[in-house]
Each structure stands twice: as C-alpha cells, then as structure tokens.
Tab-separated table of C-alpha atoms and ligand atoms in Angstrom:
chain	number	residue	atom	x	y	z
C	6	MET	CA	16.724	69.962	-20.684
C	7	SER	CA	14.675	71.384	-17.515
C	8	ASP	CA	11.726	71.662	-19.221
C	9	ARG	CA	12.217	67.074	-20.222
C	10	PHE	CA	13.069	66.846	-16.632
C	11	GLN	CA	9.646	68.505	-14.870
C	12	ILE	CA	7.756	66.125	-17.650
C	13	ILE	CA	9.516	63.694	-16.261
C	14	SER	CA	9.343	64.668	-12.706
C	15	GLN	CA	5.274	64.658	-13.426
C	16	LYS	CA	5.022	61.846	-14.865
C	17	ILE	CA	6.821	59.704	-11.652
C	18	ASP	CA	4.294	61.324	-9.629
C	19	SER	CA	1.427	59.661	-11.082
C	20	TYR	CA	3.250	56.735	-10.586
C	21	ARG	CA	1.931	56.548	-6.647
C	22	ASN	CA	-0.295	53.988	-7.330
C	23	ASP	CA	2.613	51.917	-9.041
C	24	VAL	CA	4.539	52.139	-6.581
C	25	ILE	CA	2.655	50.573	-3.756
C	26	GLU	CA	1.884	47.277	-6.302
C	27	LEU	CA	5.416	46.505	-6.966
C	28	GLN	CA	5.626	46.835	-3.578
C	29	ARG	CA	3.216	44.562	-2.930
C	30	LEU	CA	4.116	41.969	-5.273
C	31	LEU	CA	7.746	42.106	-4.384
C	32	THR	CA	7.280	41.456	-0.521
C	33	SER	CA	4.659	38.754	-1.042
C	34	ILE	CA	7.812	36.368	-2.272
C	35	PRO	CA	10.679	36.377	0.415
C	36	ALA	CA	13.930	36.208	-1.523
C	37	LEU	CA	16.128	34.507	1.213
C	38	ALA	CA	19.343	32.879	0.671
C	39	PRO	CA	20.330	29.339	1.555
C	40	GLU	CA	21.952	30.407	3.641
C	41	SER	CA	19.216	31.919	5.708
C	42	ASP	CA	17.135	28.209	4.737
C	43	GLY	CA	15.272	29.525	1.795
C	44	GLU	CA	15.074	28.824	-2.517
C	45	GLY	CA	16.982	31.788	-3.499
C	46	GLU	CA	15.782	35.322	-5.925
C	47	ILE	CA	14.327	33.017	-9.282
C	48	LYS	CA	10.925	33.717	-7.879
C	49	LYS	CA	10.831	37.004	-6.336
C	50	SER	CA	12.413	37.444	-10.489
C	51	ASN	CA	10.899	36.071	-12.389
C	52	ALA	CA	7.701	38.136	-10.729
C	53	LEU	CA	9.885	41.359	-11.337
C	54	LYS	CA	10.964	40.237	-15.582
C	55	ASP	CA	6.940	39.296	-15.697
C	56	TYR	CA	6.268	42.687	-14.134
C	57	LEU	CA	8.417	44.631	-16.318
C	58	LYS	CA	7.151	42.785	-19.493
C	59	ARG	CA	4.032	44.272	-18.964
C	60	GLN	CA	5.224	48.013	-18.715
C	61	GLY	CA	6.559	47.608	-22.024
C	62	PHE	CA	11.078	46.971	-20.814
C	63	PRO	CA	12.875	45.370	-22.942
C	64	ASP	CA	13.356	42.279	-22.142
C	65	PRO	CA	16.418	41.551	-19.757
C	66	GLU	CA	20.258	40.335	-19.952
C	67	GLU	CA	19.753	37.686	-17.731
C	68	TYR	CA	23.168	35.866	-15.744
C	69	ASN	CA	22.009	32.723	-14.054
C	70	ALA	CA	25.384	32.124	-11.575
C	71	PRO	CA	24.471	28.414	-11.745
C	72	ASP	CA	24.025	26.644	-7.547
C	73	PRO	CA	23.213	23.832	-6.179
C	74	ARG	CA	22.099	24.259	-3.045
C	75	VAL	CA	18.744	26.703	-4.276
C	76	PRO	CA	15.873	23.993	-6.276
C	77	SER	CA	16.312	26.136	-8.590
C	78	GLY	CA	20.387	25.841	-9.396
C	79	ILE	CA	20.091	29.595	-10.475
C	80	ARG	CA	20.689	33.157	-8.490
C	81	PRO	CA	18.880	35.454	-10.896
C	82	ASN	CA	21.493	38.725	-12.070
C	83	LEU	CA	18.743	41.005	-14.687
C	84	ILE	CA	20.110	44.132	-16.681
C	85	TYR	CA	17.932	45.780	-18.218
C	86	LYS	CA	19.436	48.211	-20.765
C	87	PHE	CA	18.139	51.697	-22.565
C	88	LYS	CA	19.612	52.496	-25.543
C	89	GLY	CA	21.356	56.772	-25.012
C	90	THR	CA	21.936	59.101	-27.573
C	91	ASP	CA	25.590	58.495	-26.550
C	92	SER	CA	27.024	55.449	-25.927
C	93	SER	CA	30.495	56.204	-24.398
C	94	ARG	CA	28.932	55.716	-20.828
C	95	THR	CA	26.261	53.584	-19.399
C	96	ILE	CA	24.080	54.459	-16.004
C	97	TRP	CA	23.783	52.268	-13.805
C	98	VAL	CA	21.705	51.704	-10.794
C	99	MET	CA	22.073	48.517	-8.706
C	100	ALA	CA	19.872	47.316	-6.689
C	101	HIS	CA	18.801	43.298	-5.001
C	102	THR	CA	16.146	41.895	-4.746
C	103	ASP	CA	17.282	39.145	-2.304
C	104	ILE	CA	16.181	40.002	1.875
C	105	VAL	CA	17.236	38.644	5.420
C	106	PRO	CA	14.736	36.654	7.216
C	107	PRO	CA	11.918	38.545	9.403
C	108	GLY	CA	13.248	37.805	12.806
C	109	ASP	CA	11.787	37.388	15.986
C	110	LEU	CA	7.877	37.557	13.587
C	111	ALA	CA	5.987	38.712	17.458
C	112	LYS	CA	7.744	41.236	16.763
C	113	TRP	CA	5.869	42.357	13.208
C	114	LYS	CA	2.825	44.027	13.504
C	115	GLY	CA	1.371	42.040	11.320
C	116	ASP	CA	2.609	39.722	8.025
C	117	PRO	CA	5.640	40.544	7.186
C	118	TYR	CA	5.407	39.645	3.300
C	119	GLN	CA	2.097	41.200	3.302
C	120	LEU	CA	2.689	44.747	2.694
C	121	ARG	CA	1.092	47.520	4.995
C	122	VAL	CA	0.604	50.277	3.708
C	123	GLU	CA	-0.209	53.554	6.398
C	124	GLY	CA	-0.660	57.809	4.713
C	125	ASP	CA	2.811	56.968	3.195
C	126	ARG	CA	4.791	54.482	5.228
C	127	ILE	CA	4.635	51.129	3.761
C	128	TYR	CA	5.373	48.106	6.231
C	129	GLY	CA	7.370	44.320	5.320
C	130	ARG	CA	10.133	42.311	5.140
C	131	GLY	CA	11.775	44.118	1.990
C	132	VAL	CA	10.892	47.341	1.057
C	133	GLU	CA	13.353	49.586	2.384
C	134	ASP	CA	15.850	46.758	1.926
C	135	ASN	CA	16.458	46.902	-1.458
C	136	GLN	CA	13.107	47.478	-2.798
C	137	HIS	CA	12.912	50.862	-2.483
C	138	GLY	CA	15.620	51.648	-4.517
C	139	LEU	CA	14.713	48.365	-7.009
C	140	VAL	CA	11.190	49.991	-7.253
C	141	ALA	CA	12.905	53.699	-7.803
C	142	ALA	CA	15.043	52.465	-10.179
C	143	VAL	CA	11.972	50.703	-11.971
C	144	PHE	CA	9.181	54.129	-12.475
C	145	ALA	CA	12.556	55.956	-12.992
C	146	GLY	CA	13.246	53.749	-15.995
C	147	LYS	CA	9.371	53.239	-16.545
C	148	ALA	CA	8.800	56.997	-17.007
C	149	PHE	CA	11.562	57.187	-19.752
C	150	VAL	CA	9.725	53.886	-21.358
C	151	ASP	CA	5.775	55.689	-21.232
C	152	LEU	CA	6.928	58.631	-22.542
C	153	LYS	CA	9.280	56.895	-25.576
C	154	PHE	CA	11.902	59.837	-23.792
C	155	VAL	CA	15.289	58.662	-24.777
C	156	PRO	CA	18.457	59.052	-22.578
C	157	LYS	CA	21.567	61.040	-22.472
C	158	TYR	CA	23.843	58.376	-21.462
C	159	ASP	CA	23.093	54.409	-21.750
C	160	ILE	CA	21.300	53.418	-19.115
C	161	GLY	CA	21.774	49.626	-17.142
C	162	LEU	CA	18.965	48.591	-13.962
C	163	LEU	CA	21.040	45.692	-12.143
C	164	PHE	CA	18.971	43.415	-9.896
C	165	VAL	CA	21.211	41.192	-8.799
C	166	ALA	CA	20.985	38.281	-6.158
C	167	ASP	CA	23.389	36.964	-3.439
C	168	GLU	CA	23.580	40.953	-1.745
C	169	GLU	CA	22.446	40.294	2.085
C	170	VAL	CA	25.306	37.535	2.342
C	171	GLY	CA	28.597	38.769	0.404
C	172	SER	CA	27.380	38.532	-3.663
C	173	ARG	CA	28.988	35.622	-4.952
C	174	TYR	CA	26.218	34.584	-6.587
C	175	GLY	CA	25.114	38.124	-7.281
C	176	ILE	CA	27.223	41.496	-8.450
C	177	GLY	CA	31.033	39.379	-7.425
C	178	TYR	CA	28.752	36.958	-10.303
C	179	MET	CA	28.990	38.940	-12.988
C	180	LEU	CA	32.264	41.166	-12.055
C	181	ASP	CA	34.262	38.278	-11.996
C	182	ASN	CA	32.724	36.247	-14.868
C	183	PHE	CA	31.620	39.313	-17.559
C	184	HIS	CA	32.899	42.709	-18.577
C	185	LEU	CA	30.010	44.621	-18.571
C	186	PHE	CA	31.618	48.240	-17.204
C	187	ARG	CA	33.866	49.848	-18.324
C	188	LYS	CA	35.702	52.877	-16.256
C	189	GLU	CA	33.621	55.396	-17.485
C	190	ASP	CA	30.204	54.584	-16.615
C	191	LEU	CA	28.133	56.015	-13.238
C	192	ILE	CA	27.369	53.380	-10.794
C	193	LEU	CA	24.669	54.191	-8.670
C	194	VAL	CA	23.607	51.876	-4.931
C	195	PRO	CA	20.741	52.812	-2.938
C	196	ASP	CA	21.040	50.775	-0.643
C	197	SER	CA	21.935	53.196	2.089
C	198	GLY	CA	21.195	56.538	3.134
C	199	ASP	CA	19.537	58.428	6.182
C	200	PRO	CA	16.301	60.087	5.919
C	201	GLU	CA	16.461	63.678	3.987
C	202	GLY	CA	19.118	62.130	1.067
C	203	LYS	CA	22.189	64.100	1.859
C	204	THR	CA	24.814	60.931	2.406
C	205	ILE	CA	26.679	59.948	-0.529
C	206	GLU	CA	29.320	56.905	0.551
C	207	ILE	CA	32.193	56.606	-1.210
C	208	ALA	CA	34.630	55.328	0.921
C	209	GLU	CA	34.445	52.557	3.529
C	210	LYS	CA	36.409	50.732	6.183
C	211	SER	CA	38.300	47.629	5.962
C	212	ILE	CA	35.637	44.955	7.736
C	213	CYS	CA	37.525	41.709	9.635
C	214	TRP	CA	35.489	39.429	12.105
C	215	LEU	CA	37.509	36.750	13.928
C	216	LYS	CA	36.692	33.980	15.606
C	217	VAL	CA	38.156	32.753	19.262
C	218	GLU	CA	38.861	29.688	19.942
C	219	THR	CA	40.375	29.053	23.372
C	220	THR	CA	40.690	25.431	24.216
C	221	GLY	CA	42.022	24.712	28.357
C	222	LYS	CA	40.323	21.585	30.414
C	223	GLN	CA	36.858	21.036	32.133
C	224	CYS	CA	36.296	19.489	35.274
C	225	HIS	CA	34.608	20.368	38.641
C	226	ALA	CA	34.639	23.655	39.235
C	227	SER	CA	35.529	22.567	42.894
C	228	ARG	CA	38.605	20.984	41.925
C	229	PRO	CA	40.160	23.821	39.732
C	230	ASP	CA	43.606	22.565	40.108
C	231	GLN	CA	42.792	19.461	37.567
C	232	GLY	CA	41.484	21.787	35.079
C	233	ILE	CA	42.443	24.364	33.318
C	234	ASN	CA	39.666	27.446	32.618
C	235	ALA	CA	39.195	28.542	28.958
C	236	PHE	CA	36.596	30.998	29.366
C	237	ALA	CA	38.560	32.985	31.894
C	238	ALA	CA	41.839	32.676	29.792
C	239	ALA	CA	39.369	34.006	26.646
C	240	SER	CA	37.951	37.227	28.599
C	241	LYS	CA	41.933	38.228	28.698
C	242	LEU	CA	41.510	38.991	25.589
C	243	ALA	CA	38.671	39.771	25.296
C	244	ALA	CA	39.439	42.998	27.569
C	245	LYS	CA	42.227	43.763	25.473
C	246	VAL	CA	40.760	44.953	22.593
C	247	HIS	CA	39.548	47.683	23.404
C	248	ALA	CA	43.217	48.797	23.585
C	249	LEU	CA	43.378	48.986	20.477
C	250	TYR	CA	41.604	51.934	20.051
C	251	ASN	CA	45.334	53.640	21.992
C	252	ILE	CA	47.347	52.062	18.787
C	253	PHE	CA	44.459	52.064	15.406
C	254	ASP	CA	43.674	55.557	16.533
C	255	HIS	CA	43.522	57.921	13.566
C	256	LYS	CA	40.716	59.771	12.724
C	257	ASP	CA	39.361	60.226	8.930
C	258	LYS	CA	36.758	63.379	8.817
C	259	LEU	CA	35.077	61.096	6.045
C	260	PHE	CA	34.165	58.770	8.264
C	261	ASN	CA	30.643	58.205	11.099
C	262	PRO	CA	32.531	57.064	13.251
C	263	SER	CA	36.092	59.128	12.159
C	264	ILE	CA	37.640	56.190	14.238
C	265	SER	CA	38.796	52.933	13.528
C	266	SER	CA	36.433	50.178	16.283
C	267	PHE	CA	37.545	47.315	17.584
C	268	GLU	CA	34.920	45.170	19.460
C	269	PRO	CA	34.676	41.943	21.585
C	270	THR	CA	30.928	40.610	20.136
C	271	LYS	CA	29.100	37.160	19.409
C	272	LYS	CA	30.093	34.539	22.542
C	273	GLU	CA	29.340	30.679	21.827
C	274	PRO	CA	27.799	28.709	25.222
C	275	ASN	CA	30.238	27.044	26.736
C	276	VAL	CA	28.810	24.157	29.939
C	277	PRO	CA	25.709	24.702	30.641
C	278	ASN	CA	25.868	24.330	34.786
C	279	VAL	CA	27.938	26.357	37.045
C	280	ASN	CA	29.745	23.730	38.821
C	281	THR	CA	31.789	23.218	35.719
C	282	ILE	CA	34.798	25.061	34.689
C	283	PRO	CA	34.699	24.977	30.895
C	284	GLY	CA	37.637	23.471	28.878
C	285	ASP	CA	36.351	25.436	25.502
C	286	ASP	CA	35.166	28.802	25.171
C	287	VAL	CA	34.850	30.653	21.711
C	288	PHE	CA	33.719	34.299	21.064
C	289	TYR	CA	34.095	36.440	17.990
C	290	ILE	CA	35.539	40.673	17.583
C	291	ASP	CA	34.736	42.350	15.253
C	292	CYS	CA	36.676	45.229	13.849
C	293	ARG	CA	36.451	48.108	11.378
C	294	VAL	CA	39.492	49.570	10.087
C	295	LEU	CA	40.569	53.275	8.537
C	296	PRO	CA	42.072	52.100	5.508
C	297	LYS	CA	45.551	53.704	6.331
C	298	TYR	CA	46.056	50.472	8.605
C	299	LYS	CA	46.072	46.914	6.864
C	300	LEU	CA	43.786	43.758	9.214
C	301	ASP	CA	47.482	42.010	8.923
C	302	GLU	CA	48.864	44.915	11.927
C	303	VAL	CA	45.600	44.020	13.804
C	304	GLU	CA	45.506	40.510	13.488
C	305	SER	CA	49.376	40.483	14.573
C	306	LEU	CA	48.751	42.479	17.256
C	307	LEU	CA	46.036	40.567	18.725
C	308	SER	CA	47.709	36.533	17.451
C	309	LYS	CA	50.917	38.118	20.140
C	310	TRP	CA	49.008	39.129	22.764
C	311	ALA	CA	46.914	35.412	22.371
C	312	ARG	CA	50.599	34.108	22.366
C	313	GLU	CA	51.170	35.409	25.394
C	314	ILE	CA	47.910	34.442	26.929
C	315	GLU	CA	48.950	30.501	26.138
C	316	ILE	CA	51.421	30.481	27.918
C	317	ASN	CA	50.415	32.712	30.922
C	318	ASP	CA	47.684	30.268	31.538
C	319	ASN	CA	48.262	27.581	30.017
C	320	VAL	CA	45.788	27.189	27.216
C	321	LYS	CA	45.460	27.078	22.916
C	322	MET	CA	44.026	29.562	21.203
C	323	LYS	CA	42.746	30.301	17.980
C	324	ILE	CA	42.458	33.225	15.196
C	325	SER	CA	40.379	32.507	12.685
C	326	PRO	CA	39.174	35.366	9.930
C	327	VAL	CA	35.124	34.592	10.137
C	328	GLN	CA	35.249	37.631	7.374
C	329	ARG	CA	37.793	39.398	6.108
C	330	ALA	CA	37.627	42.839	3.059
C	331	GLU	CA	40.234	44.738	3.027
C	332	ALA	CA	39.136	48.474	2.244
C	333	ALA	CA	38.653	49.181	-1.633
C	334	PRO	CA	39.689	52.656	-2.531
C	335	PRO	CA	37.602	55.326	-2.312
C	336	THR	CA	35.578	57.074	-4.957
C	337	PRO	CA	36.617	60.467	-6.044
C	338	GLU	CA	34.839	63.108	-4.171
C	339	ASN	CA	35.063	64.918	-7.568
C	340	SER	CA	33.217	61.577	-9.631
C	341	ILE	CA	31.173	61.648	-12.117
C	342	VAL	CA	29.292	59.579	-10.358
C	343	VAL	CA	29.166	62.043	-7.154
C	344	GLU	CA	28.775	65.343	-8.907
C	345	SER	CA	25.829	64.285	-10.526
C	346	LEU	CA	24.078	62.585	-7.578
C	347	LYS	CA	24.685	65.689	-6.073
C	348	ARG	CA	23.184	68.408	-9.065
C	349	ALA	CA	19.933	65.971	-8.758
C	350	ILE	CA	19.323	65.692	-4.800
C	351	ARG	CA	20.073	69.679	-4.465
C	352	LYS	CA	17.140	69.813	-7.705
C	353	VAL	CA	14.602	67.167	-6.321
C	354	TYR	CA	15.249	67.834	-2.806
C	355	ASN	CA	16.759	71.436	-1.877
C	356	VAL	CA	19.922	69.752	-0.032
C	357	GLN	CA	23.385	69.944	-0.117
C	358	GLY	CA	25.079	66.729	-0.286
C	359	THR	CA	28.400	65.366	1.583
C	360	VAL	CA	30.193	62.191	0.876
C	361	CYS	CA	30.767	59.445	3.336
C	362	GLY	CA	33.018	57.007	4.728
C	363	ILE	CA	31.009	54.446	6.072
C	364	GLY	CA	32.035	50.870	8.888
C	365	GLY	CA	32.257	48.421	5.451
C	366	GLY	CA	29.941	45.835	4.327
C	367	THR	CA	27.961	47.460	0.770
C	368	VAL	CA	28.546	45.770	-2.605
C	369	ALA	CA	29.640	48.941	-4.096
C	370	ALA	CA	33.474	47.937	-2.697
C	371	LEU	CA	33.703	44.585	-4.680
C	372	PHE	CA	33.155	47.566	-7.586
C	373	ARG	CA	35.643	49.652	-5.923
C	374	ARG	CA	38.034	46.840	-5.812
C	375	GLN	CA	38.323	46.798	-9.573
C	376	GLY	CA	38.500	50.781	-9.981
C	377	PHE	CA	34.893	50.907	-10.940
C	378	HIS	CA	33.443	54.269	-9.161
C	379	ALA	CA	30.286	53.821	-6.882
C	380	ALA	CA	28.424	55.810	-4.879
C	381	VAL	CA	25.841	54.466	-2.428
C	382	TRP	CA	23.218	57.067	-1.938
C	383	SER	CA	19.268	57.450	-0.957
C	384	ARG	CA	17.019	58.112	0.841
C	385	ILE	CA	15.335	56.313	3.836
C	386	HIS	CA	15.148	56.417	7.015
C	387	GLU	CA	16.949	53.240	7.497
C	388	SER	CA	14.880	50.541	9.147
C	389	ALA	CA	17.058	46.947	7.399
C	390	HIS	CA	16.589	44.534	8.713
C	391	GLN	CA	15.245	45.463	12.091
C	392	PRO	CA	11.440	44.294	12.570
C	393	ASN	CA	8.450	46.230	10.728
C	394	GLU	CA	11.340	47.467	8.403
C	395	PHE	CA	9.521	50.136	6.287
C	396	THR	CA	10.023	53.143	3.570
C	397	ASP	CA	8.503	56.534	2.293
C	398	ILE	CA	6.569	56.756	-0.478
C	399	PRO	CA	6.998	60.174	-1.694
C	400	PHE	CA	10.612	59.038	-0.923
C	401	ILE	CA	11.432	56.223	-3.443
C	402	ILE	CA	8.979	58.706	-5.774
C	403	GLY	CA	11.711	61.372	-4.976
C	404	ASP	CA	14.547	58.893	-5.380
C	405	ALA	CA	13.130	57.750	-8.952
C	406	LYS	CA	13.123	61.298	-10.006
C	407	ILE	CA	17.004	61.486	-8.473
C	408	PHE	CA	17.798	58.916	-10.922
C	409	ALA	CA	15.490	60.601	-13.516
C	410	HIS	CA	18.028	63.598	-13.847
C	411	ILE	CA	21.441	61.239	-13.979
C	412	PHE	CA	19.472	59.983	-16.599
C	413	SER	CA	18.114	62.672	-18.777
C	414	GLU	CA	21.669	65.294	-18.135
C	415	GLY	CA	24.803	62.653	-17.813
X	9	ZN	ZN1	20.409	45.552	0.979
C-alpha cells in the first residue's frame, strides 16, 4: 500500500500546472445564485464536465434541481463514481461550484474572475471557497484515472450547486430526493480548515438569526410627547442580548469559542433626519448555541423580554427567525472518516489532526442530520468571502494527496 501511495503522491506532484489551469478556468466563470442576481452554476458546471471528460473521467451522474429563477431552469449537481475493489462503502468528497459575489471591486487587486498567480499563491473569487477542495478532489481522482489504479472502496466525487445560500438546490435536494448515501460511507467536506491542516470539524452549534421589528409612533423630535420612540425601545432589547451569555453559560471545549454566542448585529436604517423620532425600528440578532441547549429556550427568553418592553414602552415588538437550524448530532470522534483523515494528515503533512466544533453553517450538518458521518477538513488560510480571496497551490496538491491516501487505504 505505501509503495502504491508513493506512486500516487508523485503523480499528484506532477499536476501543478494542471491545478493552475483548472483553477483559472473555474474562476473565469462566475457561478452566483439567483439570490445574488446570478444565473446559477450551469456554465461553470458544464465547463467542469467538459474538462473532466478530456481528463478521461467517467460520465457523471447528473442530479439537476429544477429552479425557474435561473435561465437554464436547473441547478446542476454532478457525481463522479469510481468503482473500488470493495463496494461495501463509498468514500465521498463533496465540493460546491457556487461562489459569493466579489463585493467592493475597489478592494480587489485585479479582476476577481481572472486568476492571479504569485509564486505558490493564487488569487480570485472562489479559488479557496470552494475550488480549493473541488480541484484537490479532481486531482486525487485523476491520479487513479491516469495510473489506472483501482481504489480500495468506491469513490464518489460530488460537485454541487447552491451551498452559499442554503443548499436547497444542492446537497439538500439530493439528500431529500434520492438514496445516494449509506451509513457506512465516509463523507469528506473540504470547505473549512486551517493553514496547518490540523482541524477536523465534526460538530456545529445551532444557529439562529432573529429579526426584531419594533413599532412605535413617528413624530417631530421636538414633541416626543406626541410619539413613541421605536428605536429607543428596541435598544433596550439590543442591550439585553448580552445577558444571554450569563444565562446560557455552558462551555464545551470541542468548540472554539467554547461558549454559546449572542450578538445584536445588523441595524436597518430608520428615519433620514435627526429631528424625527422613529416610529419603526428593525435590528437583528445572531445566536450560535451549543447543542446542549434548544433554540426554543433562547427564543422564549427573548420573547419574554420583548413583552416586558412592549408593556413598559407602549410599542409592538415582533421577533421572527431569518435563519434557524438546530444543531445536528456530531460525527463521532472515533468514526472511520475521522480516523482515516487523521492517518492521512499524519502521513502527508506530518501533523496530528484534532477534532473541533464550529459556530454553525457548513453543509455537513445536512448529512449529520440524516445520520451520515461527515467531516469538514482542508488546509486553507480561510480567506473565503474576502476581497483578494486566495489559496496556496502546495496546499491543493497536499489536500489531493490526503484524499488519495484515504481512497487507496479505505
Ligand atoms: Zn464554501
């Protein structure tokens, strides 16, 4: 096995220029969700399909989620399957093709959709999130294709749509409509990580975004007696949000930070001028709650405080969830996917992998909620969603070896 891995490893080292070229191709085709005024992923997905055909990959299975909001009418999801000597389990690597918008172009050095190479580092929207993992998965697979090696277990490479806006047309669609996965499968999601390639994410906090709408009565600021200041009333609740830290104060060392978090965040503009008392106010709260607590407990306490303010200040307060996801059961620390990753990390990067939980929001939770063992891992700098997003070519090559190690070992 180790000789075989040696050969695979050397093969992957020879792909450096191919890595750059595939990154260049993928970066040049923006794949934005309709929520971001985009046309979806079809062009990028088709370009990837053509590329992989030229590389000798088998034809993919295609699972197109219907979405009338995009011109093509579909959000494409691709599966590339490679048969192993033992088909009792499949080792999956899942990456997403969609990106987030580049944001303020003035903050970019160059065109976000034109790959910039500086030594070992590449820049462009999507190069890390999630083309880093996607390209690593491709070249792990390509090594098996080029060497005509048969993997130990079946391999499944999943290139999905719609990760950035909630996965409804991506992996969520596939999980809800098809039986593609088995409990004994290993699921790797290279969509988060650290620059040493140490951290294996196996658990998430519950996540809850709340919108707080306060209604008072607008009036001239010189006559506060004629109105009700919605902003002032809402501020009382905003100021109380931090009290939740003391109430839901359990610590869990698996997570960083180890505590639940409760933060008032976005504030919608109210009146445009200083001398008007605002009759309406809207702000938002971001809660990341350890799996030990139920989101209901947090929400009902906030509602109770809102009722008190309503009575005191004679306003109406409405609290509604904008996003709400109860934590999924964690992937066990001693699961095969975690153990295989740790062995591969030790072999390729010579570091000890450690498990952790995060503040919520990766697609792995969708798998975990259905009882599948998914681990989120990659070696990246975490520049996702930022201007001048970047990643390092040696990390892509190294991560490809990690996947190949798991493919060859099972
Ligand atoms: Zn991502």
